[in-house]
PDB file of C-alpha atoms and ligand atoms in Angstrom:
ATOM      1  CA  UNK X   1      21.463 -22.688  -1.377  1.00 92.00           C
ATOM      2  CA  UNK X   2      17.918 -21.535  -2.090  1.00 97.00           C
ATOM      3  CA  UNK X   3      17.127 -18.312  -0.245  1.00 98.00           C
ATOM      4  CA  UNK X   4      13.747 -18.053   1.429  1.00 98.00           C
ATOM      5  CA  UNK X   5      11.402 -15.074   1.156  1.00 98.00           C
ATOM      6  CA  UNK X   6       7.784 -14.895   2.233  1.00 98.00           C
ATOM      7  CA  UNK X   7       4.799 -13.082   3.637  1.00 98.00           C
ATOM      8  CA  UNK X   8       3.680 -12.954   7.271  1.00 98.00           C
ATOM      9  CA  UNK X   9       0.072 -12.222   8.110  1.00 97.00           C
ATOM     10  CA  UNK X  10      -3.177 -13.717   9.389  1.00 97.00           C
ATOM     11  CA  UNK X  11      -5.347 -14.970   7.790  1.00 94.00           C
ATOM     12  CA  UNK X  12      -3.417 -15.561   4.591  1.00 93.00           C
ATOM     13  CA  UNK X  13      -5.390 -17.885   2.349  1.00 86.00           C
ATOM     14  CA  UNK X  14      -4.553 -17.432  -1.345  1.00 84.00           C
ATOM     15  CA  UNK X  15      -2.184 -14.506  -0.835  1.00 91.00           C
ATOM     16  CA  UNK X  16      -1.598 -12.774  -4.175  1.00 96.00           C
ATOM     17  CA  UNK X  17       1.973 -11.996  -3.113  1.00 98.00           C
ATOM     18  CA  UNK X  18       2.998 -15.658  -3.504  1.00 98.00           C
ATOM     19  CA  UNK X  19       2.191 -16.031  -7.241  1.00 98.00           C
ATOM     20  CA  UNK X  20       3.326 -12.433  -7.833  1.00 98.00           C
ATOM     21  CA  UNK X  21       6.824 -12.919  -6.379  1.00 98.00           C
ATOM     22  CA  UNK X  22       7.179 -16.467  -7.695  1.00 98.00           C
ATOM     23  CA  UNK X  23       6.484 -15.209 -11.233  1.00 98.00           C
ATOM     24  CA  UNK X  24       9.396 -12.756 -10.860  1.00 98.00           C
ATOM     25  CA  UNK X  25      11.670 -15.453  -9.393  1.00 98.00           C
ATOM     26  CA  UNK X  26      10.868 -17.892 -12.246  1.00 98.00           C
ATOM     27  CA  UNK X  27      11.345 -15.234 -14.920  1.00 98.00           C
ATOM     28  CA  UNK X  28      14.700 -14.130 -13.534  1.00 98.00           C
ATOM     29  CA  UNK X  29      15.792 -17.728 -12.862  1.00 98.00           C
ATOM     30  CA  UNK X  30      17.269 -16.837  -9.463  1.00 98.00           C
ATOM     31  CA  UNK X  31      17.571 -19.266  -6.562  1.00 98.00           C
ATOM     32  CA  UNK X  32      14.819 -18.005  -4.286  1.00 98.00           C
ATOM     33  CA  UNK X  33      11.462 -19.226  -3.062  1.00 98.00           C
ATOM     34  CA  UNK X  34       8.587 -17.089  -1.713  1.00 98.00           C
ATOM     35  CA  UNK X  35       6.285 -18.702   0.838  1.00 98.00           C
ATOM     36  CA  UNK X  36       3.210 -17.867   2.825  1.00 97.00           C
ATOM     37  CA  UNK X  37       3.580 -17.795   6.654  1.00 98.00           C
ATOM     38  CA  UNK X  38       0.130 -17.648   8.261  1.00 98.00           C
ATOM     39  CA  UNK X  39       1.005 -16.851  11.874  1.00 98.00           C
ATOM     40  CA  UNK X  40      -1.293 -16.490  14.874  1.00 98.00           C
ATOM     41  CA  UNK X  41      -0.803 -13.335  16.973  1.00 98.00           C
ATOM     42  CA  UNK X  42       0.517 -15.281  19.964  1.00 98.00           C
ATOM     43  CA  UNK X  43       3.219 -16.857  17.775  1.00 98.00           C
ATOM     44  CA  UNK X  44       4.551 -13.707  16.103  1.00 98.00           C
ATOM     45  CA  UNK X  45       7.510 -13.160  18.432  1.00 98.00           C
ATOM     46  CA  UNK X  46       8.571 -16.805  18.186  1.00 98.00           C
ATOM     47  CA  UNK X  47       8.208 -16.733  14.393  1.00 98.00           C
ATOM     48  CA  UNK X  48      10.575 -13.754  14.093  1.00 98.00           C
ATOM     49  CA  UNK X  49      13.150 -15.502  16.300  1.00 97.00           C
ATOM     50  CA  UNK X  50      12.848 -18.568  14.106  1.00 97.00           C
ATOM     51  CA  UNK X  51      13.203 -16.543  10.870  1.00 97.00           C
ATOM     52  CA  UNK X  52      16.446 -15.071  12.197  1.00 96.00           C
ATOM     53  CA  UNK X  53      17.743 -18.523  13.155  1.00 94.00           C
ATOM     54  CA  UNK X  54      16.827 -20.039   9.777  1.00 94.00           C
ATOM     55  CA  UNK X  55      18.479 -17.147   7.890  1.00 94.00           C
ATOM     56  CA  UNK X  56      15.279 -16.232   6.032  1.00 98.00           C
ATOM     57  CA  UNK X  57      16.393 -13.557   3.539  1.00 98.00           C
ATOM     58  CA  UNK X  58      13.344 -11.357   3.886  1.00 98.00           C
ATOM     59  CA  UNK X  59       9.604 -11.154   4.193  1.00 98.00           C
ATOM     60  CA  UNK X  60       6.586  -8.967   3.654  1.00 98.00           C
ATOM     61  CA  UNK X  61       4.342  -8.120   6.553  1.00 98.00           C
ATOM     62  CA  UNK X  62       0.627  -7.668   6.074  1.00 96.00           C
ATOM     63  CA  UNK X  63      -2.602  -7.327   8.047  1.00 92.00           C
ATOM     64  CA  UNK X  64      -2.687  -7.335  11.045  1.00 94.00           C
ATOM     65  CA  UNK X  65       1.056  -7.130  11.839  1.00 97.00           C
ATOM     66  CA  UNK X  66       2.425  -4.022  10.105  1.00 96.00           C
ATOM     67  CA  UNK X  67       2.794  -2.231  13.447  1.00 94.00           C
ATOM     68  CA  UNK X  68       3.017  -5.230  15.793  1.00 96.00           C
ATOM     69  CA  UNK X  69       6.149  -6.561  14.085  1.00 98.00           C
ATOM     70  CA  UNK X  70       8.212  -3.450  14.812  1.00 98.00           C
ATOM     71  CA  UNK X  71       9.396  -4.198  18.377  1.00 98.00           C
ATOM     72  CA  UNK X  72      10.760  -7.602  17.294  1.00 98.00           C
ATOM     73  CA  UNK X  73      13.088  -6.206  14.622  1.00 98.00           C
ATOM     74  CA  UNK X  74      16.730  -5.147  15.108  1.00 98.00           C
ATOM     75  CA  UNK X  75      16.312  -1.823  13.317  1.00 98.00           C
ATOM     76  CA  UNK X  76      13.758   0.238  11.434  1.00 98.00           C
ATOM     77  CA  UNK X  77      14.494   2.318   8.374  1.00 98.00           C
ATOM     78  CA  UNK X  78      13.948   6.046   9.028  1.00 96.00           C
ATOM     79  CA  UNK X  79      11.089   6.345   6.557  1.00 95.00           C
ATOM     80  CA  UNK X  80       9.198   3.318   7.961  1.00 97.00           C
ATOM     81  CA  UNK X  81       9.740   4.747  11.441  1.00 96.00           C
ATOM     82  CA  UNK X  82       8.095   8.011  10.451  1.00 94.00           C
ATOM     83  CA  UNK X  83       5.132   6.202   8.884  1.00 94.00           C
ATOM     84  CA  UNK X  84       4.921   3.951  11.944  1.00 93.00           C
ATOM     85  CA  UNK X  85       4.432   0.739   9.969  1.00 95.00           C
ATOM     86  CA  UNK X  86       6.594  -1.938   8.344  1.00 97.00           C
ATOM     87  CA  UNK X  87       5.550  -3.991   5.303  1.00 97.00           C
ATOM     88  CA  UNK X  88       8.988  -5.371   4.398  1.00 98.00           C
ATOM     89  CA  UNK X  89      11.733  -6.952   6.477  1.00 98.00           C
ATOM     90  CA  UNK X  90      15.208  -7.567   5.093  1.00 98.00           C
ATOM     91  CA  UNK X  91      17.837  -9.795   6.693  1.00 98.00           C
ATOM     92  CA  UNK X  92      21.067  -7.783   6.552  1.00 97.00           C
ATOM     93  CA  UNK X  93      23.963  -9.933   7.865  1.00 95.00           C
ATOM     94  CA  UNK X  94      21.757 -11.641  10.417  1.00 95.00           C
ATOM     95  CA  UNK X  95      20.027  -8.469  11.541  1.00 97.00           C
ATOM     96  CA  UNK X  96      16.396  -7.873  10.628  1.00 98.00           C
ATOM     97  CA  UNK X  97      15.642  -4.395   9.347  1.00 98.00           C
ATOM     98  CA  UNK X  98      12.119  -3.076   8.741  1.00 98.00           C
ATOM     99  CA  UNK X  99      11.116  -0.962   5.739  1.00 98.00           C
ATOM    100  CA  UNK X 100       7.906   0.392   4.271  1.00 98.00           C
ATOM    101  CA  UNK X 101       7.449   0.155   0.490  1.00 98.00           C
ATOM    102  CA  UNK X 102       3.653   0.685   0.384  1.00 97.00           C
ATOM    103  CA  UNK X 103       3.710   4.431  -0.161  1.00 96.00           C
ATOM    104  CA  UNK X 104       6.589   4.553  -2.605  1.00 96.00           C
ATOM    105  CA  UNK X 105       5.021   1.614  -4.475  1.00 97.00           C
ATOM    106  CA  UNK X 106       1.778   3.540  -4.681  1.00 98.00           C
ATOM    107  CA  UNK X 107       3.387   6.722  -6.028  1.00 98.00           C
ATOM    108  CA  UNK X 108       5.462   4.768  -8.565  1.00 97.00           C
ATOM    109  CA  UNK X 109       2.493   2.804  -9.886  1.00 97.00           C
ATOM    110  CA  UNK X 110       0.441   5.987 -10.113  1.00 98.00           C
ATOM    111  CA  UNK X 111       3.175   7.596 -12.201  1.00 97.00           C
ATOM    112  CA  UNK X 112       3.692   4.535 -14.408  1.00 95.00           C
ATOM    113  CA  UNK X 113      -0.002   3.864 -15.041  1.00 95.00           C
ATOM    114  CA  UNK X 114      -1.443   7.374 -15.300  1.00 97.00           C
ATOM    115  CA  UNK X 115       1.537   9.729 -15.687  1.00 97.00           C
ATOM    116  CA  UNK X 116       0.491  11.555 -12.508  1.00 98.00           C
ATOM    117  CA  UNK X 117       3.226  13.636 -10.895  1.00 98.00           C
ATOM    118  CA  UNK X 118       2.326  14.659  -7.303  1.00 98.00           C
ATOM    119  CA  UNK X 119       4.406  17.865  -7.392  1.00 97.00           C
ATOM    120  CA  UNK X 120       2.227  20.866  -6.573  1.00 97.00           C
ATOM    121  CA  UNK X 121      -0.963  18.812  -6.635  1.00 98.00           C
ATOM    122  CA  UNK X 122      -3.997  18.765  -4.356  1.00 98.00           C
ATOM    123  CA  UNK X 123      -5.179  15.369  -3.135  1.00 98.00           C
ATOM    124  CA  UNK X 124      -8.419  14.185  -1.548  1.00 98.00           C
ATOM    125  CA  UNK X 125      -7.722  11.011   0.417  1.00 98.00           C
ATOM    126  CA  UNK X 126     -10.593   8.899   1.738  1.00 98.00           C
ATOM    127  CA  UNK X 127      -9.599   6.917   4.835  1.00 97.00           C
ATOM    128  CA  UNK X 128      -7.085   7.449   7.618  1.00 96.00           C
ATOM    129  CA  UNK X 129      -5.814   3.938   8.433  1.00 92.00           C
ATOM    130  CA  UNK X 130      -2.423   2.319   7.972  1.00 89.00           C
ATOM    131  CA  UNK X 131      -2.523   2.313   4.177  1.00 92.00           C
ATOM    132  CA  UNK X 132      -3.634   5.958   4.133  1.00 96.00           C
ATOM    133  CA  UNK X 133      -0.696   6.961   6.305  1.00 95.00           C
ATOM    134  CA  UNK X 134       1.884   5.382   3.987  1.00 96.00           C
ATOM    135  CA  UNK X 135       0.233   6.804   0.868  1.00 97.00           C
ATOM    136  CA  UNK X 136      -0.075  10.321   2.337  1.00 97.00           C
ATOM    137  CA  UNK X 137       3.565  10.321   3.433  1.00 96.00           C
ATOM    138  CA  UNK X 138       4.829   9.299   0.031  1.00 96.00           C
ATOM    139  CA  UNK X 139       2.619  11.773  -1.842  1.00 97.00           C
ATOM    140  CA  UNK X 140       3.866  14.630   0.348  1.00 96.00           C
ATOM    141  CA  UNK X 141       7.440  13.411   0.049  1.00 95.00           C
ATOM    142  CA  UNK X 142       6.971  13.397  -3.748  1.00 96.00           C
ATOM    143  CA  UNK X 143       5.963  17.061  -3.589  1.00 96.00           C
ATOM    144  CA  UNK X 144       2.150  17.098  -3.260  1.00 97.00           C
ATOM    145  CA  UNK X 145       0.957  20.520  -2.183  1.00 96.00           C
ATOM    146  CA  UNK X 146      -2.042  19.611  -0.073  1.00 97.00           C
ATOM    147  CA  UNK X 147      -3.810  16.525   1.253  1.00 98.00           C
ATOM    148  CA  UNK X 148      -7.404  16.658   2.425  1.00 98.00           C
ATOM    149  CA  UNK X 149      -8.233  13.622   4.552  1.00 98.00           C
ATOM    150  CA  UNK X 150     -11.865  12.482   4.768  1.00 98.00           C
ATOM    151  CA  UNK X 151     -12.661   9.701   7.208  1.00 97.00           C
ATOM    152  CA  UNK X 152     -15.691   8.035   8.793  1.00 96.00           C
ATOM    153  CA  UNK X 153     -14.153   8.532  12.255  1.00 96.00           C
ATOM    154  CA  UNK X 154     -13.143  12.206  12.256  1.00 95.00           C
ATOM    155  CA  UNK X 155     -10.704  11.820  15.178  1.00 96.00           C
ATOM    156  CA  UNK X 156      -8.576   9.455  13.099  1.00 96.00           C
ATOM    157  CA  UNK X 157      -8.436  11.892  10.185  1.00 97.00           C
ATOM    158  CA  UNK X 158      -7.460  14.646  12.601  1.00 96.00           C
ATOM    159  CA  UNK X 159      -4.727  12.456  14.149  1.00 96.00           C
ATOM    160  CA  UNK X 160      -3.270  11.695  10.716  1.00 96.00           C
ATOM    161  CA  UNK X 161      -3.437  15.380   9.806  1.00 96.00           C
ATOM    162  CA  UNK X 162      -1.458  16.263  12.955  1.00 95.00           C
ATOM    163  CA  UNK X 163       1.068  13.489  12.274  1.00 94.00           C
ATOM    164  CA  UNK X 164       1.643  14.805   8.734  1.00 95.00           C
ATOM    165  CA  UNK X 165       2.054  18.379  10.025  1.00 95.00           C
ATOM    166  CA  UNK X 166       4.966  17.235  12.207  1.00 94.00           C
ATOM    167  CA  UNK X 167       6.918  15.813   9.267  1.00 94.00           C
ATOM    168  CA  UNK X 168       5.766  18.181   6.535  1.00 94.00           C
ATOM    169  CA  UNK X 169       5.329  21.544   8.256  1.00 91.00           C
ATOM    170  CA  UNK X 170       5.638  23.448   4.993  1.00 86.00           C
ATOM    171  CA  UNK X 171       2.810  21.641   3.193  1.00 83.00           C
ATOM    172  CA  UNK X 172      -0.780  21.707   4.230  1.00 85.00           C
ATOM    173  CA  UNK X 173      -3.157  18.952   5.138  1.00 91.00           C
ATOM    174  CA  UNK X 174      -6.682  19.181   6.394  1.00 95.00           C
ATOM    175  CA  UNK X 175      -9.186  16.747   7.859  1.00 96.00           C
ATOM    176  CA  UNK X 176     -12.866  16.743   6.974  1.00 97.00           C
ATOM    177  CA  UNK X 177     -15.881  14.532   7.523  1.00 96.00           C
ATOM    178  CA  UNK X 178     -16.889  12.016   4.827  1.00 95.00           C
ATOM    179  CA  UNK X 179     -20.200  13.799   4.304  1.00 94.00           C
ATOM    180  CA  UNK X 180     -18.378  17.055   3.566  1.00 96.00           C
ATOM    181  CA  UNK X 181     -16.535  15.728   0.483  1.00 97.00           C
ATOM    182  CA  UNK X 182     -19.194  16.927  -1.932  1.00 96.00           C
ATOM    183  CA  UNK X 183     -18.954  20.466  -0.595  1.00 96.00           C
ATOM    184  CA  UNK X 184     -15.286  20.755  -1.630  1.00 97.00           C
ATOM    185  CA  UNK X 185     -14.331  22.680  -4.754  1.00 97.00           C
ATOM    186  CA  UNK X 186     -13.833  19.694  -7.071  1.00 97.00           C
ATOM    187  CA  UNK X 187     -12.064  21.814  -9.684  1.00 97.00           C
ATOM    188  CA  UNK X 188      -9.108  22.241  -7.334  1.00 97.00           C
ATOM    189  CA  UNK X 189      -8.589  18.516  -6.707  1.00 98.00           C
ATOM    190  CA  UNK X 190      -6.109  16.663  -8.930  1.00 98.00           C
ATOM    191  CA  UNK X 191      -6.230  13.211  -7.323  1.00 98.00           C
ATOM    192  CA  UNK X 192      -8.931  11.368  -5.382  1.00 98.00           C
ATOM    193  CA  UNK X 193      -7.846   8.198  -3.652  1.00 98.00           C
ATOM    194  CA  UNK X 194      -9.813   5.611  -1.733  1.00 98.00           C
ATOM    195  CA  UNK X 195      -7.695   3.909   0.934  1.00 97.00           C
ATOM    196  CA  UNK X 196     -10.625   2.273   2.744  1.00 96.00           C
ATOM    197  CA  UNK X 197     -12.046  -1.191   2.108  1.00 93.00           C
ATOM    198  CA  UNK X 198     -15.281   0.268   0.676  1.00 96.00           C
ATOM    199  CA  UNK X 199     -15.976  -1.448  -2.666  1.00 95.00           C
ATOM    200  CA  UNK X 200     -14.095  -4.627  -1.800  1.00 94.00           C
ATOM    201  CA  UNK X 201     -15.788  -7.663  -3.413  1.00 91.00           C
ATOM    202  CA  UNK X 202     -17.990  -5.088  -5.153  1.00 88.00           C
ATOM    203  CA  UNK X 203     -19.802  -4.229  -1.881  1.00 91.00           C
ATOM    204  CA  UNK X 204     -20.565  -0.579  -1.210  1.00 95.00           C
ATOM    205  CA  UNK X 205     -19.453   2.576  -2.943  1.00 97.00           C
ATOM    206  CA  UNK X 206     -17.881   5.857  -1.913  1.00 97.00           C
ATOM    207  CA  UNK X 207     -20.658   8.344  -1.248  1.00 96.00           C
ATOM    208  CA  UNK X 208     -19.213  11.009  -3.465  1.00 96.00           C
ATOM    209  CA  UNK X 209     -20.456  12.942  -6.439  1.00 96.00           C
ATOM    210  CA  UNK X 210     -17.917  12.647  -9.266  1.00 96.00           C
ATOM    211  CA  UNK X 211     -19.106  15.605 -11.286  1.00 95.00           C
ATOM    212  CA  UNK X 212     -17.374  18.954 -11.485  1.00 96.00           C
ATOM    213  CA  UNK X 213     -13.800  17.651 -11.654  1.00 97.00           C
ATOM    214  CA  UNK X 214     -11.287  18.736 -14.273  1.00 96.00           C
ATOM    215  CA  UNK X 215     -10.962  16.077 -16.971  1.00 93.00           C
ATOM    216  CA  UNK X 216      -7.327  15.334 -16.044  1.00 96.00           C
ATOM    217  CA  UNK X 217      -8.260  14.421 -12.459  1.00 98.00           C
ATOM    218  CA  UNK X 218      -7.166  10.909 -11.493  1.00 98.00           C
ATOM    219  CA  UNK X 219      -9.417   8.679  -9.379  1.00 98.00           C
ATOM    220  CA  UNK X 220      -7.484   5.954  -7.639  1.00 98.00           C
ATOM    221  CA  UNK X 221      -8.517   2.985  -5.519  1.00 98.00           C
ATOM    222  CA  UNK X 222      -6.255   0.735  -3.471  1.00 96.00           C
ATOM    223  CA  UNK X 223      -8.910  -2.008  -3.436  1.00 95.00           C
ATOM    224  CA  UNK X 224      -7.879  -4.594  -6.073  1.00 94.00           C
ATOM    225  CA  UNK X 225     -10.673  -7.123  -5.726  1.00 93.00           C
ATOM    226  CA  UNK X 226     -12.447  -6.363  -8.012  1.00 94.00           C
ATOM    227  CA  UNK X 227      -9.989  -4.398 -10.124  1.00 95.00           C
ATOM    228  CA  UNK X 228     -12.801  -2.112 -11.230  1.00 96.00           C
ATOM    229  CA  UNK X 229     -14.559  -1.102  -8.020  1.00 97.00           C
ATOM    230  CA  UNK X 230     -17.971   0.614  -8.201  1.00 97.00           C
ATOM    231  CA  UNK X 231     -16.107   3.873  -7.452  1.00 98.00           C
ATOM    232  CA  UNK X 232     -13.681   3.428 -10.364  1.00 98.00           C
ATOM    233  CA  UNK X 233     -16.518   2.405 -12.662  1.00 98.00           C
ATOM    234  CA  UNK X 234     -18.345   5.661 -11.917  1.00 98.00           C
ATOM    235  CA  UNK X 235     -15.132   7.627 -12.372  1.00 98.00           C
ATOM    236  CA  UNK X 236     -14.630   6.074 -15.809  1.00 97.00           C
ATOM    237  CA  UNK X 237     -18.208   6.912 -16.771  1.00 97.00           C
ATOM    238  CA  UNK X 238     -17.577  10.483 -15.625  1.00 97.00           C
ATOM    239  CA  UNK X 239     -14.670  10.632 -18.095  1.00 97.00           C
ATOM    240  CA  UNK X 240     -11.938  10.710 -15.415  1.00 97.00           C
ATOM    241  CA  UNK X 241      -8.619   8.841 -15.467  1.00 97.00           C
ATOM    242  CA  UNK X 242      -8.555   5.800 -13.180  1.00 98.00           C
ATOM    243  CA  UNK X 243      -5.828   3.903 -11.334  1.00 98.00           C
ATOM    244  CA  UNK X 244      -6.579   0.461  -9.893  1.00 97.00           C
ATOM    245  CA  UNK X 245      -5.367  -1.251  -6.716  1.00 96.00           C
ATOM    246  CA  UNK X 246      -3.227  -3.890  -8.434  1.00 97.00           C
ATOM    247  CA  UNK X 247      -0.753  -1.081  -9.171  1.00 96.00           C
ATOM    248  CA  UNK X 248       0.173  -0.479  -5.540  1.00 96.00           C
ATOM    249  CA  UNK X 249       0.308  -4.210  -4.820  1.00 97.00           C
ATOM    250  CA  UNK X 250       2.719  -4.857  -7.696  1.00 98.00           C
ATOM    251  CA  UNK X 251       4.977  -1.847  -7.161  1.00 98.00           C
ATOM    252  CA  UNK X 252       5.282  -2.221  -3.389  1.00 98.00           C
ATOM    253  CA  UNK X 253       6.186  -5.854  -4.103  1.00 98.00           C
ATOM    254  CA  UNK X 254       8.752  -4.799  -6.703  1.00 98.00           C
ATOM    255  CA  UNK X 255      10.378  -2.391  -4.229  1.00 98.00           C
ATOM    256  CA  UNK X 256      10.566  -5.147  -1.593  1.00 98.00           C
ATOM    257  CA  UNK X 257      11.981  -7.592  -4.146  1.00 98.00           C
ATOM    258  CA  UNK X 258      14.750  -5.127  -4.989  1.00 98.00           C
ATOM    259  CA  UNK X 259      15.642  -4.769  -1.307  1.00 98.00           C
ATOM    260  CA  UNK X 260      15.943  -8.534  -0.825  1.00 98.00           C
ATOM    261  CA  UNK X 261      17.645  -9.559  -4.062  1.00 98.00           C
ATOM    262  CA  UNK X 262      19.282  -6.392  -5.384  1.00 98.00           C
ATOM    263  CA  UNK X 263      17.571  -7.120  -8.704  1.00 97.00           C
ATOM    264  CA  UNK X 264      14.871  -5.072 -10.462  1.00 98.00           C
ATOM    265  CA  UNK X 265      11.977  -7.517 -11.004  1.00 98.00           C
ATOM    266  CA  UNK X 266       9.748  -7.639 -14.119  1.00 98.00           C
ATOM    267  CA  UNK X 267       6.704  -5.607 -13.011  1.00 97.00           C
ATOM    268  CA  UNK X 268       4.604  -6.483 -16.081  1.00 97.00           C
ATOM    269  CA  UNK X 269       4.967 -10.191 -15.373  1.00 98.00           C
ATOM    270  CA  UNK X 270       4.151  -9.619 -11.693  1.00 98.00           C
ATOM    271  CA  UNK X 271       0.993  -7.727 -12.669  1.00 98.00           C
ATOM    272  CA  UNK X 272      -0.078 -10.513 -15.036  1.00 98.00           C
ATOM    273  CA  UNK X 273       0.434 -13.048 -12.225  1.00 98.00           C
ATOM    274  CA  UNK X 274      -1.747 -10.946  -9.896  1.00 97.00           C
ATOM    275  CA  UNK X 275      -4.526 -10.667 -12.491  1.00 96.00           C
ATOM    276  CA  UNK X 276      -4.420 -14.435 -13.127  1.00 97.00           C
ATOM    277  CA  UNK X 277      -4.551 -15.231  -9.403  1.00 96.00           C
ATOM    278  CA  UNK X 278      -7.456 -12.805  -8.950  1.00 94.00           C
ATOM    279  CA  UNK X 279      -9.400 -14.630 -11.679  1.00 92.00           C
ATOM    280  CA  UNK X 280      -8.642 -18.038 -10.189  1.00 91.00           C
ATOM    281  CA  UNK X 281      -9.268 -17.508  -6.497  1.00 77.00           C
ATOM    282  CA  UNK X 282     -10.947 -14.231  -5.730  1.00 68.00           C
TER     283      UNK X 282
HETATM  284  P1  ATR N 301      -5.558  -0.441   6.635  1.00 52.15           P
HETATM  285  O1  ATR N 301      -4.319  -0.687   7.451  1.00 52.15           O
HETATM  286  O2  ATR N 301      -5.799  -1.509   5.608  1.00 52.15           O
HETATM  287  O3  ATR N 301      -5.623   0.943   6.089  1.00 52.15           O
HETATM  288  P2  ATR N 301      -7.258   0.229   8.861  1.00 52.15           P
HETATM  289  O4  ATR N 301      -6.094   0.863   9.544  1.00 52.15           O
HETATM  290  O5  ATR N 301      -8.169  -0.630   9.654  1.00 52.15           O
HETATM  291  O6  ATR N 301      -6.791  -0.647   7.631  1.00 52.15           O
HETATM  292  O7  ATR N 301      -8.112   1.415   8.157  1.00 52.15           O
HETATM  293  C1  ATR N 301      -9.274   1.172   7.450  1.00 52.15           C
HETATM  294  C2  ATR N 301      -9.828   2.506   6.919  1.00 52.15           C
HETATM  295  O8  ATR N 301     -11.039   2.227   6.169  1.00 52.15           O
HETATM  296  C3  ATR N 301     -10.224   3.506   7.977  1.00 52.15           C
HETATM  297  O9  ATR N 301     -10.064   4.811   7.470  1.00 52.15           O
HETATM  298  C4  ATR N 301     -11.722   3.176   8.173  1.00 52.15           C
HETATM  299  O10 ATR N 301     -12.482   4.227   8.717  1.00 52.15           O
HETATM  300  P3  ATR N 301     -12.587   4.423  10.319  1.00 52.15           P
HETATM  301  O11 ATR N 301     -11.295   5.086  10.746  1.00 52.15           O
HETATM  302  O12 ATR N 301     -13.762   5.280  10.524  1.00 52.15           O
HETATM  303  O13 ATR N 301     -12.750   3.039  10.893  1.00 52.15           O
HETATM  304  C5  ATR N 301     -12.128   2.925   6.755  1.00 52.15           C
HETATM  305  N1  ATR N 301     -13.339   2.129   6.577  1.00 52.15           N
HETATM  306  C6  ATR N 301     -13.443   0.776   6.626  1.00 52.15           C
HETATM  307  N2  ATR N 301     -14.715   0.385   6.379  1.00 52.15           N
HETATM  308  C7  ATR N 301     -15.447   1.531   6.173  1.00 52.15           C
HETATM  309  C8  ATR N 301     -16.806   1.805   5.847  1.00 52.15           C
HETATM  310  N3  ATR N 301     -17.713   0.810   5.714  1.00 52.15           N
HETATM  311  N4  ATR N 301     -17.187   3.099   5.688  1.00 52.15           N
HETATM  312  C9  ATR N 301     -16.306   4.098   5.813  1.00 52.15           C
HETATM  313  N5  ATR N 301     -14.985   3.910   6.123  1.00 52.15           N
HETATM  314  C10 ATR N 301     -14.566   2.639   6.288  1.00 52.15           C
END
């Protein structure tokens, strides 16, 4: 019997996750299908009940349901519970368990694509939303020494800083205002990451001077449309290493795929499928 996987979100037109996971399924020749479930907020609870009844094997959860889905699940993995968001649900003997693969996917793709090892490193993270939380957690878990959080709304950066202090009391984090980024000592920063939507569809740019960094500093963007955001373009011109947003998308997907199927999917093929879909629809 074909096992059903999918993605739950709203709106969900042309989700990149569908071609990405289907490319892995076709390549491996396994009996699965990955579908898009565009669900209105008022139908979320009913949809989860229905998924359980229909024995759906697993699904991804995306905007705006990464937190809203949690009360409807039977259990939450410890790590996802700490982050406070779920992007993957796995059906384990009829019980739905929530996981979060965003952060670990990010750290893995960063390592694979740039060779960056977070251990002992100092990170400047722009943004303090859901994606930022998962990324910060995983970087600290992987041994990062310090995370400086810069956000438009300072209260949110401060809240994330306090949240991180609870789980990582030995490491330091700090919150600053966006306009104070240029006053930091750039020489001490090993990784700069944009977790906001600035630069999406090529609109806007991070208001940050990219001079004064060490040449091995990595500039990373979780925006994948376009793959080369204005921020990454400037970083490249400044001679810095760059890491694009397709990396996190592919590796979080690969981690979810492993949870559902027990099989390591072909990440190169998944990345190619994402790039093709981006060219076609986005
Ligand atoms: P996600 O779950 O995708 O991270 P989110 O929780 O809504 O989405 O967070 C979006 C992040 O992008 C926030 O840090 C937000 O800043 P605020 O907390 O001040 O809202 C940031 N962001 C979005 N658009 C922005 C813009 N035009 N300028 C600066 N920051 C922006």
